[in-house]
Coordinates of N, CA and C in Angstrom, one line a residue:
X219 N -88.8 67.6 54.3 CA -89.2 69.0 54.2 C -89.8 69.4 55.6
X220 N -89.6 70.7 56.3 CA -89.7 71.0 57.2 C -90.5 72.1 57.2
X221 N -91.8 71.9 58.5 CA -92.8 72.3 58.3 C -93.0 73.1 59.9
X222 N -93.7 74.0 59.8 CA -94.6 75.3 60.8 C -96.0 74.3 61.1
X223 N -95.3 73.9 62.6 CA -96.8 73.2 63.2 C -97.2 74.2 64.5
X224 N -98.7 74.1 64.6 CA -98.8 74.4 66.2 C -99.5 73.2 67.2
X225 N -99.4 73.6 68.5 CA -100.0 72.3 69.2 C -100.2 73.0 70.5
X226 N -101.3 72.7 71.3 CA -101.0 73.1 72.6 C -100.3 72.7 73.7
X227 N -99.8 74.0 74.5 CA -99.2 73.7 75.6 C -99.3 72.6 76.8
X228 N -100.6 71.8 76.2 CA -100.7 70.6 77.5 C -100.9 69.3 76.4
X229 N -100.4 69.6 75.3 CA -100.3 67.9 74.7 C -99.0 67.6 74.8
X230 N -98.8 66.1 74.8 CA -97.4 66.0 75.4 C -96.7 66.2 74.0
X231 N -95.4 66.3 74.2 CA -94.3 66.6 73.2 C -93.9 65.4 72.4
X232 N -93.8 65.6 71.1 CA -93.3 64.6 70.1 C -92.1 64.9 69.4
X233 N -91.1 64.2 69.4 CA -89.9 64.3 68.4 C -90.2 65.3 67.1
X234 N -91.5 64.5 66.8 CA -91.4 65.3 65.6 C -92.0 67.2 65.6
X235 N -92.2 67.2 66.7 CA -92.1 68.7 67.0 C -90.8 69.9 66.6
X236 N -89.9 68.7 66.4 CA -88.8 69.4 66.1 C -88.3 70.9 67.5
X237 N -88.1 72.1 67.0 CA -87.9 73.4 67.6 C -89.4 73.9 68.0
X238 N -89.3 73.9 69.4 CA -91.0 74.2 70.3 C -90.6 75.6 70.8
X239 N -91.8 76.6 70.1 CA -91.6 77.8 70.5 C -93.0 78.5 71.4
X240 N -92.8 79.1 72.1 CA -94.0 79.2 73.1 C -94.6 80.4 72.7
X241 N -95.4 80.7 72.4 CA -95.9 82.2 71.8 C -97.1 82.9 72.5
X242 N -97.0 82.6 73.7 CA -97.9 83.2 74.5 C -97.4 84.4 75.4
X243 N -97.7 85.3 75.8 CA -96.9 86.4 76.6 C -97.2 85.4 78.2
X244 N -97.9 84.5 78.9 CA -97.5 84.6 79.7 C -97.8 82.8 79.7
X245 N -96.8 81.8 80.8 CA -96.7 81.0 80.7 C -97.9 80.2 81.5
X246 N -97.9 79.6 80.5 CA -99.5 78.1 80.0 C -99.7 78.0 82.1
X247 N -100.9 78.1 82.2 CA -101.4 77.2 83.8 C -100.9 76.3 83.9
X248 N -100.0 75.5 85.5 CA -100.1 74.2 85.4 C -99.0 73.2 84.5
X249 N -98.7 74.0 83.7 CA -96.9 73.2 82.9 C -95.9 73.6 83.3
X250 N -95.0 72.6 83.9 CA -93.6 72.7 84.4 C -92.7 73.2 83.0
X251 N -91.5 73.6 83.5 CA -90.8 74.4 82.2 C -90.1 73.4 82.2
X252 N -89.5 71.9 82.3 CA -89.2 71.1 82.2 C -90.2 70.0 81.0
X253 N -91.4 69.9 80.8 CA -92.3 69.7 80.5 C -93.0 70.0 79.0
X254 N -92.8 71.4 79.3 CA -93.2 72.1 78.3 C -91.7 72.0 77.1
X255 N -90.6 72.5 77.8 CA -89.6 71.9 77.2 C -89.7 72.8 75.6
X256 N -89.7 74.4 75.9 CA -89.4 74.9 74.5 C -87.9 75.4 74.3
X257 N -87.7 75.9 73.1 CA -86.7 76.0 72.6 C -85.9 77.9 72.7
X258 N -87.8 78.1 72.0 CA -87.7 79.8 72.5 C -88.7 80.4 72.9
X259 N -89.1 81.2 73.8 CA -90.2 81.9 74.1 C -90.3 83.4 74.1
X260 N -90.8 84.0 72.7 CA -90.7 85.2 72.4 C -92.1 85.8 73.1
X261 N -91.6 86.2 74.2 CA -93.3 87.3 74.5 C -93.5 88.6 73.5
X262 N -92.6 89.4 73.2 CA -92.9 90.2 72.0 C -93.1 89.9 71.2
X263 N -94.1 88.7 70.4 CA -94.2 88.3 69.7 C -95.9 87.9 70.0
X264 N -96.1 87.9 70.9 CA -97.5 87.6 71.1 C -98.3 88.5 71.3
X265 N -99.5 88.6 71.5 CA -100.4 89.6 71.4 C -100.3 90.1 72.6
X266 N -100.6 91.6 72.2 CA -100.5 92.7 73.9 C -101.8 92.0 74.5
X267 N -101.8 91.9 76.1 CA -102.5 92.0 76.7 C -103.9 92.4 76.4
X268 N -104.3 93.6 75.9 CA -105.0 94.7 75.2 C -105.8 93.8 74.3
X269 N -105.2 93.7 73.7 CA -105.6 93.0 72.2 C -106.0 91.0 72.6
X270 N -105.4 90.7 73.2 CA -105.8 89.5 73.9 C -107.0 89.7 75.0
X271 N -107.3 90.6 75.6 CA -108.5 90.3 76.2 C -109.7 91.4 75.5
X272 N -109.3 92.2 74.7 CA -110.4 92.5 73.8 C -111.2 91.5 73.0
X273 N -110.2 90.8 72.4 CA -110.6 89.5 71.7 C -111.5 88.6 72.7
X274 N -111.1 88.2 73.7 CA -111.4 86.7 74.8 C -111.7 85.9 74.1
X275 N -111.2 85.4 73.0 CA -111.1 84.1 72.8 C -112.5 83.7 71.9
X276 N -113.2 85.0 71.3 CA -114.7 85.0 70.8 C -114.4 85.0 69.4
X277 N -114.4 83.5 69.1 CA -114.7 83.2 67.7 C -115.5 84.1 66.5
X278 N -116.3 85.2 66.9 CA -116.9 86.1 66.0 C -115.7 87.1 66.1
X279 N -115.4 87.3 66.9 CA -114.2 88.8 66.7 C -112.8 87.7 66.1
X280 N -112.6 86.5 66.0 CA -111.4 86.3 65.4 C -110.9 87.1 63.9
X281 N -112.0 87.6 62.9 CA -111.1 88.1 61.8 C -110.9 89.3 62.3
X282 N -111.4 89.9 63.2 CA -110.8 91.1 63.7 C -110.0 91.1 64.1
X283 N -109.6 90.1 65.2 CA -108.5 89.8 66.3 C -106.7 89.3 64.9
X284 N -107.4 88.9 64.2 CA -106.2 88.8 63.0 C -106.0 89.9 62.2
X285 N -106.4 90.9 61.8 CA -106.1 91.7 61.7 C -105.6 92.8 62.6
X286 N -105.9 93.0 63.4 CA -105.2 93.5 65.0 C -104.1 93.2 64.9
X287 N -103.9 91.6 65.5 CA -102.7 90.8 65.5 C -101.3 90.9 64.3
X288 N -101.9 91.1 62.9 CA -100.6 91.2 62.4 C -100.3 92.9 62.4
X289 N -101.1 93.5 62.3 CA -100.6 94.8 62.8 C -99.3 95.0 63.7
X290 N -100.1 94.3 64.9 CA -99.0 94.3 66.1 C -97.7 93.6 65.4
X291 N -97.8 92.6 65.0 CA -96.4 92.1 64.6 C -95.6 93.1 63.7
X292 N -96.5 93.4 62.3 CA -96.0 94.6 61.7 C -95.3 95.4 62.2
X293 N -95.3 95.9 63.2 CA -95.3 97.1 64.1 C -93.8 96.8 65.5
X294 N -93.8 95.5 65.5 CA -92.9 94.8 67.2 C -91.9 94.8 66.3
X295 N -90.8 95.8 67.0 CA -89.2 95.7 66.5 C -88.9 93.9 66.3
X296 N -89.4 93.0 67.5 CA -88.6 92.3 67.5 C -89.2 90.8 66.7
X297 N -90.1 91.3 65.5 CA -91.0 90.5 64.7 C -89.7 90.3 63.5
X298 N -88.8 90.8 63.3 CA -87.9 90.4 62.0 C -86.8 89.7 62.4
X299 N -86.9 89.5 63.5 CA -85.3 89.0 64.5 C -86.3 87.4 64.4
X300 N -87.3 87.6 64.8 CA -87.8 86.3 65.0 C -88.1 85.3 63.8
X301 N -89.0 86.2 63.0 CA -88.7 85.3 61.7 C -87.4 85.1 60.8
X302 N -86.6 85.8 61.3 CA -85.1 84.9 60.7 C -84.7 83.6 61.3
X303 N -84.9 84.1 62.6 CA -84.8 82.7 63.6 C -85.4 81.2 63.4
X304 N -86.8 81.8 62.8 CA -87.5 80.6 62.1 C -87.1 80.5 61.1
X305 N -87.0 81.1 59.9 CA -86.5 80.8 58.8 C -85.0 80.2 59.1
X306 N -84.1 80.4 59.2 CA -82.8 79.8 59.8 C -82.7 78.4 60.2
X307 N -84.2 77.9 61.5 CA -84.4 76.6 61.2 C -85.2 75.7 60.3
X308 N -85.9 76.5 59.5 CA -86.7 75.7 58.3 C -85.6 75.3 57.4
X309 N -84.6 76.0 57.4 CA -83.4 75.9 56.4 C -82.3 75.2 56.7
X310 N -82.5 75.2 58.0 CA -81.7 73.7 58.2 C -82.5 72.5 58.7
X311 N -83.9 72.5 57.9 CA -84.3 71.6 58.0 C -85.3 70.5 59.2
X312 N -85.6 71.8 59.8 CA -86.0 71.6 60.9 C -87.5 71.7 61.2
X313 N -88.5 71.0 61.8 CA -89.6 70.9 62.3 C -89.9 72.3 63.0
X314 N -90.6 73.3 63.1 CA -90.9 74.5 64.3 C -92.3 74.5 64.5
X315 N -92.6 74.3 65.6 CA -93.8 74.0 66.2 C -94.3 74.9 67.2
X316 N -95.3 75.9 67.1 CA -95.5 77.3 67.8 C -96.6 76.5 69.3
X317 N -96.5 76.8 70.0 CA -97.3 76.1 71.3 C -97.8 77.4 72.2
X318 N -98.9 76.9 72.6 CA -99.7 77.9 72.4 C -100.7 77.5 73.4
X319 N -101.0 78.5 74.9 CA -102.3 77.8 75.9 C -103.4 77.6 75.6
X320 N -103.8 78.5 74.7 CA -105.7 78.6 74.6 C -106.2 77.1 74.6
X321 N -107.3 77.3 74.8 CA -108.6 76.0 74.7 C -108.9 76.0 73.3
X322 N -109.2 76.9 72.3 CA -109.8 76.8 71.2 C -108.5 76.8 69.8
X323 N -108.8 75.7 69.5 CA -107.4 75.4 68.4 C -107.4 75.8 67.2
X324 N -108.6 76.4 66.9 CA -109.2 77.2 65.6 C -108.8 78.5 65.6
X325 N -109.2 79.3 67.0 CA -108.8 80.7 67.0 C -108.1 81.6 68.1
X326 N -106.9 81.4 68.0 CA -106.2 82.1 68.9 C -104.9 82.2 68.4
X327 N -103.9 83.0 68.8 CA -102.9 83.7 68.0 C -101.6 82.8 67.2
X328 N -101.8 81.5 67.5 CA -100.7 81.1 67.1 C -101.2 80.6 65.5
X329 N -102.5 80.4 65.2 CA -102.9 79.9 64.2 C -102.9 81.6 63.1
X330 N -102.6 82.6 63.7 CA -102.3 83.5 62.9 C -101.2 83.8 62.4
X331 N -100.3 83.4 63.9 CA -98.7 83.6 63.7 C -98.3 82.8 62.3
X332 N -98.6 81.4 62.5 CA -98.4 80.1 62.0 C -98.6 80.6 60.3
X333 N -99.7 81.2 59.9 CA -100.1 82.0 58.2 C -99.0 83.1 58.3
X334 N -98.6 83.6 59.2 CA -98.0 85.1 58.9 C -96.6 84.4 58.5
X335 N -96.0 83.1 59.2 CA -94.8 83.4 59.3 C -94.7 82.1 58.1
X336 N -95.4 81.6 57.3 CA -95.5 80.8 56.4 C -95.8 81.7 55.1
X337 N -96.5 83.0 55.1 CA -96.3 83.7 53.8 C -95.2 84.6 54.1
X338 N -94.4 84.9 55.2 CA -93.0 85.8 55.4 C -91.9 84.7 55.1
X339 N -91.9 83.0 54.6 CA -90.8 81.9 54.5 C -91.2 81.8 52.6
X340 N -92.2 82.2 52.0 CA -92.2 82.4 50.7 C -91.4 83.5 50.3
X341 N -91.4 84.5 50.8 CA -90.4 85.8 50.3 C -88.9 85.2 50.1

């Protein structure tokens, strides 16, 4: 069964990462793109600039910053193109693993993405 992981951009890569998608609008400090080694890197898909440094990464504004955040997705033409994309490889059975720079593994957008696009693979 094939599962929606995330991990950060500086842990090294595992097989069983399956399809590594980068979901940061801009690329991780310090990682070679040889390295990093993703599959797809949707920047419309990550949080506006705006919205990412309104947040800064402050664990009290996280349920705010999630609600923000799916708005924006709500809202990004290119949020239905993408979860087909994932859904497409969950169905063929594939590992997709969202990677993601922050320091804080608790709160920052991929751990939002990661719910959004796990209750949009129940529909």
């Amino acid at each position: 069964m094939s599962k929606i992981q995330i991990k950060r951009a500086y842990v090294e890569n595992d097989p069983s990462d399956g399809k590594r998608v980068l979901v940061d609008r801009m690329w991780p400090r310090g990682v070679k793109k040889e390295t990093l080694a993703v599959d797809l890197w949707e920047k419309s898909i990550a949080p506006t600039s705006d919205l990412r440094k309104k947040f800064g990464h402050d664990p009290q504004k996280f349920d705010w910053f999630k609600k923000e955040y799916i708005k924006e997705l709500n809202q990004e033409e290119e949020t239905e193109t993408f979860v087909k994309q994932i859904k497409q490889w969950v169905k063929e059975d594939e590992n997709v693993t969202l990677v993601y720079g922050a320091k804080d593994e608790k709160h920052n957008q991929a751990v939002v993405l990661k719910e959004y696009l796990e209750k949009k693979l129940k529909k």
